[in-house]
Amino acid sequence: FFIRTVGTFTTMAAVSEEKKDNANDASKKKFPTRKVGTLEIVPLINGLWQVGNGSLKKNVSNDALSDEMLKYSSVGLTTWDGADHYGPAETIMGLHKEKVAKQNGNACTYFTKWVPSTRKQDEVKFETTESAIDLACSKMKTDSLDLIQFHWWVYQDTRYLKICEHFVELQKKGKIKNIALCNFNTE
């Protein structure tokens, strides 16, 4: 199950309600998990890319979208993926995290990505990297990102290695738990 549009939210909500009717406690639904770095995740990852690319055909508030996310996490789908360039995805995940905590709901894991624009790829200063991580932490209502995924547009430009060193330093500072590359060429 992936979040695609408000229609998918509605469909998932209906499935969630049906499961609640047919089970004593749907919130105890247990999906298999996998170890990824220091994280134990449900490998059915709910992606929020659609909130940033115009796929939503209606004007839906961040608060309403985070409420819809509760329907997923309440049935055990607790792994979420966003990015700095997915519009309000990080903010929505932060709202969701606060709501889950208030409800004492299933613990969730939140991934995000940092994709520096091609105009800014010459900015490989530690301060630039730390500022991006701090902004993501602020939006996601956390002191430490569960997982940062890093994408670099020009693979032949090896300055991305410097940014990876920055990530390691930020991990030592406790701002990042796990580091990953995203959409990198394997050649």
PDB file of C-alpha atoms in Angstrom:
ATOM      1  CA  PHE A   1       0.000   0.000   0.000  1.00  0.00           C
ATOM      2  CA  PHE A   2       1.399   3.339  -1.019  1.00  0.00           C
ATOM      3  CA  ILE A   3      -0.076   6.761  -0.561  1.00  0.00           C
ATOM      4  CA  ARG A   4      -0.848   7.984  -4.079  1.00  0.00           C
ATOM      5  CA  THR A   5      -3.811  10.315  -3.918  1.00  0.00           C
ATOM      6  CA  VAL A   6      -6.578  11.262  -1.588  1.00  0.00           C
ATOM      7  CA  GLY A   7      -8.575   8.468  -3.270  1.00  0.00           C
ATOM      8  CA  THR A   8      -6.018   5.940  -2.090  1.00  0.00           C
ATOM      9  CA  PHE A   9      -6.254   7.407   1.386  1.00  0.00           C
ATOM     10  CA  THR A  10      -9.999   6.899   1.302  1.00  0.00           C
ATOM     11  CA  THR A  11      -9.614   3.339   0.042  1.00  0.00           C
ATOM     12  CA  MET A  12      -7.113   2.550   2.776  1.00  0.00           C
ATOM     13  CA  ALA A  13      -9.360   4.140   5.350  1.00  0.00           C
ATOM     14  CA  ALA A  14     -12.218   1.880   4.232  1.00  0.00           C
ATOM     15  CA  VAL A  15      -9.953  -1.169   4.443  1.00  0.00           C
ATOM     16  CA  SER A  16      -8.839  -0.081   7.903  1.00  0.00           C
ATOM     17  CA  GLU A  17     -12.421   0.328   9.115  1.00  0.00           C
ATOM     18  CA  GLU A  18     -13.399  -3.033   7.650  1.00  0.00           C
ATOM     19  CA  LYS A  19     -10.491  -4.704   9.422  1.00  0.00           C
ATOM     20  CA  LYS A  20     -11.538  -3.072  12.682  1.00  0.00           C
ATOM     21  CA  ASP A  21     -15.015  -4.498  12.242  1.00  0.00           C
ATOM     22  CA  ASN A  22     -13.621  -7.982  11.549  1.00  0.00           C
ATOM     23  CA  ALA A  23     -10.940  -8.108  14.228  1.00  0.00           C
ATOM     24  CA  ASN A  24     -10.845  -7.551  17.960  1.00  0.00           C
ATOM     25  CA  ASP A  25      -8.069  -4.977  17.660  1.00  0.00           C
ATOM     26  CA  ALA A  26      -6.744  -3.972  14.263  1.00  0.00           C
ATOM     27  CA  SER A  27      -4.057  -1.816  15.897  1.00  0.00           C
ATOM     28  CA  LYS A  28      -2.291  -5.028  16.944  1.00  0.00           C
ATOM     29  CA  LYS A  29      -1.850  -6.114  13.330  1.00  0.00           C
ATOM     30  CA  LYS A  30       1.755  -7.147  12.943  1.00  0.00           C
ATOM     31  CA  PHE A  31       3.500  -6.858   9.608  1.00  0.00           C
ATOM     32  CA  PRO A  32       6.863  -8.512   9.049  1.00  0.00           C
ATOM     33  CA  THR A  33       9.818  -6.241   9.635  1.00  0.00           C
ATOM     34  CA  ARG A  34      13.367  -5.987   8.328  1.00  0.00           C
ATOM     35  CA  LYS A  35      16.528  -4.627   9.815  1.00  0.00           C
ATOM     36  CA  VAL A  36      17.885  -1.625   7.861  1.00  0.00           C
ATOM     37  CA  GLY A  37      20.937  -0.102   9.531  1.00  0.00           C
ATOM     38  CA  THR A  38      19.874   0.554  13.123  1.00  0.00           C
ATOM     39  CA  LEU A  39      16.182   0.509  12.203  1.00  0.00           C
ATOM     40  CA  GLU A  40      13.557  -2.213  12.307  1.00  0.00           C
ATOM     41  CA  ILE A  41      11.120  -1.259   9.525  1.00  0.00           C
ATOM     42  CA  VAL A  42       7.957  -2.555   7.923  1.00  0.00           C
ATOM     43  CA  PRO A  43       9.104  -3.065   4.302  1.00  0.00           C
ATOM     44  CA  LEU A  44       5.806  -1.733   2.921  1.00  0.00           C
ATOM     45  CA  ILE A  45       6.964   1.859   2.757  1.00  0.00           C
ATOM     46  CA  ASN A  46       4.395   4.635   2.495  1.00  0.00           C
ATOM     47  CA  GLY A  47       5.735   7.281   0.115  1.00  0.00           C
ATOM     48  CA  LEU A  48       4.704  10.919   0.140  1.00  0.00           C
ATOM     49  CA  TRP A  49       6.191  12.053  -3.179  1.00  0.00           C
ATOM     50  CA  GLN A  50       2.757  12.812  -4.552  1.00  0.00           C
ATOM     51  CA  VAL A  51       2.180  15.710  -2.168  1.00  0.00           C
ATOM     52  CA  GLY A  52       4.961  17.613  -3.907  1.00  0.00           C
ATOM     53  CA  ASN A  53       4.387  16.910  -7.577  1.00  0.00           C
ATOM     54  CA  GLY A  54       0.837  18.097  -8.155  1.00  0.00           C
ATOM     55  CA  SER A  55      -0.775  14.633  -8.081  1.00  0.00           C
ATOM     56  CA  LEU A  56      -3.294  15.695  -5.466  1.00  0.00           C
ATOM     57  CA  LYS A  57      -6.249  17.004  -7.412  1.00  0.00           C
ATOM     58  CA  LYS A  58      -7.816  18.711  -4.394  1.00  0.00           C
ATOM     59  CA  ASN A  59      -6.554  21.257  -1.938  1.00  0.00           C
ATOM     60  CA  VAL A  60      -6.020  19.129   1.179  1.00  0.00           C
ATOM     61  CA  SER A  61      -4.413  20.527   4.309  1.00  0.00           C
ATOM     62  CA  ASN A  62      -1.242  19.085   5.789  1.00  0.00           C
ATOM     63  CA  ASP A  63      -3.212  18.395   8.963  1.00  0.00           C
ATOM     64  CA  ALA A  64      -5.847  16.391   7.050  1.00  0.00           C
ATOM     65  CA  LEU A  65      -3.162  14.408   5.231  1.00  0.00           C
ATOM     66  CA  SER A  66      -1.411  13.577   8.516  1.00  0.00           C
ATOM     67  CA  ASP A  67      -4.791  12.417   9.888  1.00  0.00           C
ATOM     68  CA  GLU A  68      -5.133  10.071   6.922  1.00  0.00           C
ATOM     69  CA  MET A  69      -1.646   8.724   7.660  1.00  0.00           C
ATOM     70  CA  LEU A  70      -2.895   7.702  11.116  1.00  0.00           C
ATOM     71  CA  LYS A  71      -5.185   5.189   9.433  1.00  0.00           C
ATOM     72  CA  TYR A  72      -2.156   3.475   7.899  1.00  0.00           C
ATOM     73  CA  SER A  73      -0.017   3.504  11.016  1.00  0.00           C
ATOM     74  CA  SER A  74      -2.903   2.289  13.189  1.00  0.00           C
ATOM     75  CA  VAL A  75      -2.954  -0.988  11.236  1.00  0.00           C
ATOM     76  CA  GLY A  76       0.816  -1.431  11.405  1.00  0.00           C
ATOM     77  CA  LEU A  77       2.041   0.305   8.237  1.00  0.00           C
ATOM     78  CA  THR A  78       4.579   2.407  10.097  1.00  0.00           C
ATOM     79  CA  THR A  79       7.401   3.228   7.662  1.00  0.00           C
ATOM     80  CA  TRP A  80       7.183   6.591   5.867  1.00  0.00           C
ATOM     81  CA  ASP A  81       9.276   8.133   3.112  1.00  0.00           C
ATOM     82  CA  GLY A  82       9.498  11.788   2.154  1.00  0.00           C
ATOM     83  CA  ALA A  83      12.062  14.274   0.857  1.00  0.00           C
ATOM     84  CA  ASP A  84      13.089  17.892   1.001  1.00  0.00           C
ATOM     85  CA  HIS A  85      11.735  18.351  -2.524  1.00  0.00           C
ATOM     86  CA  TYR A  86       8.399  16.571  -1.985  1.00  0.00           C
ATOM     87  CA  GLY A  87       6.612  19.794  -1.118  1.00  0.00           C
ATOM     88  CA  PRO A  88       5.280  19.616   2.452  1.00  0.00           C
ATOM     89  CA  ALA A  89       6.110  15.895   2.948  1.00  0.00           C
ATOM     90  CA  GLU A  90       8.558  16.472   5.823  1.00  0.00           C
ATOM     91  CA  THR A  91       6.091  18.797   7.561  1.00  0.00           C
ATOM     92  CA  ILE A  92       3.283  16.255   7.149  1.00  0.00           C
ATOM     93  CA  MET A  93       5.486  13.503   8.614  1.00  0.00           C
ATOM     94  CA  GLY A  94       6.261  15.789  11.566  1.00  0.00           C
ATOM     95  CA  LEU A  95       2.554  16.383  12.190  1.00  0.00           C
ATOM     96  CA  HIS A  96       1.927  12.644  11.951  1.00  0.00           C
ATOM     97  CA  LYS A  97       4.730  11.920  14.420  1.00  0.00           C
ATOM     98  CA  GLU A  98       3.172  14.327  16.953  1.00  0.00           C
ATOM     99  CA  LYS A  99      -0.281  12.778  16.534  1.00  0.00           C
ATOM    100  CA  VAL A 100       1.041   9.232  16.878  1.00  0.00           C
ATOM    101  CA  ALA A 101       2.819  10.223  20.097  1.00  0.00           C
ATOM    102  CA  LYS A 102      -0.352  11.815  21.528  1.00  0.00           C
ATOM    103  CA  GLN A 103      -2.326   8.655  20.758  1.00  0.00           C
ATOM    104  CA  ASN A 104       0.383   6.320  22.070  1.00  0.00           C
ATOM    105  CA  GLY A 105       0.129   4.660  18.657  1.00  0.00           C
ATOM    106  CA  ASN A 106       2.472   2.334  16.815  1.00  0.00           C
ATOM    107  CA  ALA A 107       6.030   3.670  16.698  1.00  0.00           C
ATOM    108  CA  CYS A 108       6.828   4.903  13.201  1.00  0.00           C
ATOM    109  CA  THR A 109      10.002   5.279  11.170  1.00  0.00           C
ATOM    110  CA  TYR A 110      10.478   8.283   8.913  1.00  0.00           C
ATOM    111  CA  PHE A 111      12.877   8.501   5.963  1.00  0.00           C
ATOM    112  CA  THR A 112      13.743  11.643   4.087  1.00  0.00           C
ATOM    113  CA  LYS A 113      15.984  12.588   1.207  1.00  0.00           C
ATOM    114  CA  TRP A 114      18.257  15.517   0.570  1.00  0.00           C
ATOM    115  CA  VAL A 115      18.629  16.379  -3.076  1.00  0.00           C
ATOM    116  CA  PRO A 116      20.653  19.567  -3.532  1.00  0.00           C
ATOM    117  CA  SER A 117      19.558  21.468  -6.609  1.00  0.00           C
ATOM    118  CA  THR A 118      21.954  21.400  -9.531  1.00  0.00           C
ATOM    119  CA  ARG A 119      22.466  25.127  -8.989  1.00  0.00           C
ATOM    120  CA  LYS A 120      23.688  24.496  -5.462  1.00  0.00           C
ATOM    121  CA  GLN A 121      25.870  21.464  -6.026  1.00  0.00           C
ATOM    122  CA  ASP A 122      28.908  23.689  -5.805  1.00  0.00           C
ATOM    123  CA  GLU A 123      27.923  24.250  -2.179  1.00  0.00           C
ATOM    124  CA  VAL A 124      29.719  21.435  -0.424  1.00  0.00           C
ATOM    125  CA  LYS A 125      30.352  23.315   2.796  1.00  0.00           C
ATOM    126  CA  PHE A 126      29.604  21.549   6.065  1.00  0.00           C
ATOM    127  CA  GLU A 127      27.341  24.446   7.081  1.00  0.00           C
ATOM    128  CA  THR A 128      25.161  23.925   4.000  1.00  0.00           C
ATOM    129  CA  THR A 129      24.755  20.223   4.746  1.00  0.00           C
ATOM    130  CA  GLU A 130      24.086  20.806   8.438  1.00  0.00           C
ATOM    131  CA  SER A 131      21.538  23.505   7.628  1.00  0.00           C
ATOM    132  CA  ALA A 132      19.649  21.090   5.332  1.00  0.00           C
ATOM    133  CA  ILE A 133      19.627  18.395   8.043  1.00  0.00           C
ATOM    134  CA  ASP A 134      18.552  20.869  10.722  1.00  0.00           C
ATOM    135  CA  LEU A 135      15.690  22.070   8.530  1.00  0.00           C
ATOM    136  CA  ALA A 136      14.517  18.495   7.929  1.00  0.00           C
ATOM    137  CA  CYS A 137      14.711  17.750  11.669  1.00  0.00           C
ATOM    138  CA  SER A 138      12.686  20.866  12.444  1.00  0.00           C
ATOM    139  CA  LYS A 139       9.970  20.039   9.923  1.00  0.00           C
ATOM    140  CA  MET A 140       9.864  16.396  11.006  1.00  0.00           C
ATOM    141  CA  LYS A 141       9.703  17.289  14.734  1.00  0.00           C
ATOM    142  CA  THR A 142      12.779  15.309  15.683  1.00  0.00           C
ATOM    143  CA  ASP A 143      16.311  15.802  16.968  1.00  0.00           C
ATOM    144  CA  SER A 144      17.685  13.005  14.799  1.00  0.00           C
ATOM    145  CA  LEU A 145      16.635  11.736  11.366  1.00  0.00           C
ATOM    146  CA  ASP A 146      15.909   7.998  11.252  1.00  0.00           C
ATOM    147  CA  LEU A 147      17.340   7.789   7.727  1.00  0.00           C
ATOM    148  CA  ILE A 148      18.718  10.387   5.340  1.00  0.00           C
ATOM    149  CA  GLN A 149      18.901   9.353   1.700  1.00  0.00           C
ATOM    150  CA  PHE A 150      21.234  11.418  -0.439  1.00  0.00           C
ATOM    151  CA  HIS A 151      20.972  12.002  -4.181  1.00  0.00           C
ATOM    152  CA  TRP A 152      23.590  13.763  -6.288  1.00  0.00           C
ATOM    153  CA  TRP A 153      22.804  14.646  -9.875  1.00  0.00           C
ATOM    154  CA  VAL A 154      26.219  14.476 -11.537  1.00  0.00           C
ATOM    155  CA  TYR A 155      27.965  11.221 -10.665  1.00  0.00           C
ATOM    156  CA  GLN A 156      31.235  12.199 -12.325  1.00  0.00           C
ATOM    157  CA  ASP A 157      31.460  15.130  -9.904  1.00  0.00           C
ATOM    158  CA  THR A 158      32.891  13.379  -6.866  1.00  0.00           C
ATOM    159  CA  ARG A 159      32.337  16.296  -4.490  1.00  0.00           C
ATOM    160  CA  TYR A 160      29.362  14.314  -3.188  1.00  0.00           C
ATOM    161  CA  LEU A 161      31.941  12.326  -1.213  1.00  0.00           C
ATOM    162  CA  LYS A 162      32.593  15.461   0.857  1.00  0.00           C
ATOM    163  CA  ILE A 163      28.894  15.702   1.648  1.00  0.00           C
ATOM    164  CA  CYS A 164      28.918  12.048   2.706  1.00  0.00           C
ATOM    165  CA  GLU A 165      31.732  12.970   5.127  1.00  0.00           C
ATOM    166  CA  HIS A 166      29.473  15.745   6.433  1.00  0.00           C
ATOM    167  CA  PHE A 167      26.730  13.184   7.014  1.00  0.00           C
ATOM    168  CA  VAL A 168      29.117  11.042   9.056  1.00  0.00           C
ATOM    169  CA  GLU A 169      30.030  14.085  11.168  1.00  0.00           C
ATOM    170  CA  LEU A 170      26.353  14.886  11.671  1.00  0.00           C
ATOM    171  CA  GLN A 171      25.732  11.271  12.613  1.00  0.00           C
ATOM    172  CA  LYS A 172      28.447  11.589  15.261  1.00  0.00           C
ATOM    173  CA  LYS A 173      26.636  14.704  16.527  1.00  0.00           C
ATOM    174  CA  GLY A 174      23.432  12.637  16.818  1.00  0.00           C
ATOM    175  CA  LYS A 175      21.499  14.421  14.073  1.00  0.00           C
ATOM    176  CA  ILE A 176      21.317  11.385  11.753  1.00  0.00           C
ATOM    177  CA  LYS A 177      20.828   7.736  12.705  1.00  0.00           C
ATOM    178  CA  ASN A 178      21.323   6.118   9.279  1.00  0.00           C
ATOM    179  CA  ILE A 179      22.789   7.288   5.960  1.00  0.00           C
ATOM    180  CA  ALA A 180      21.914   6.007   2.482  1.00  0.00           C
ATOM    181  CA  LEU A 181      22.491   6.932  -1.138  1.00  0.00           C
ATOM    182  CA  CYS A 182      19.462   7.310  -3.380  1.00  0.00           C
ATOM    183  CA  ASN A 183      19.312   6.789  -7.161  1.00  0.00           C
ATOM    184  CA  PHE A 184      23.076   6.510  -7.514  1.00  0.00           C
ATOM    185  CA  ASN A 185      24.506   4.818 -10.554  1.00  0.00           C
ATOM    186  CA  THR A 186      26.022   1.424  -9.721  1.00  0.00           C
ATOM    187  CA  GLU A 187      28.589   1.507 -12.514  1.00  0.00           C
TER     188      GLU A 187
END
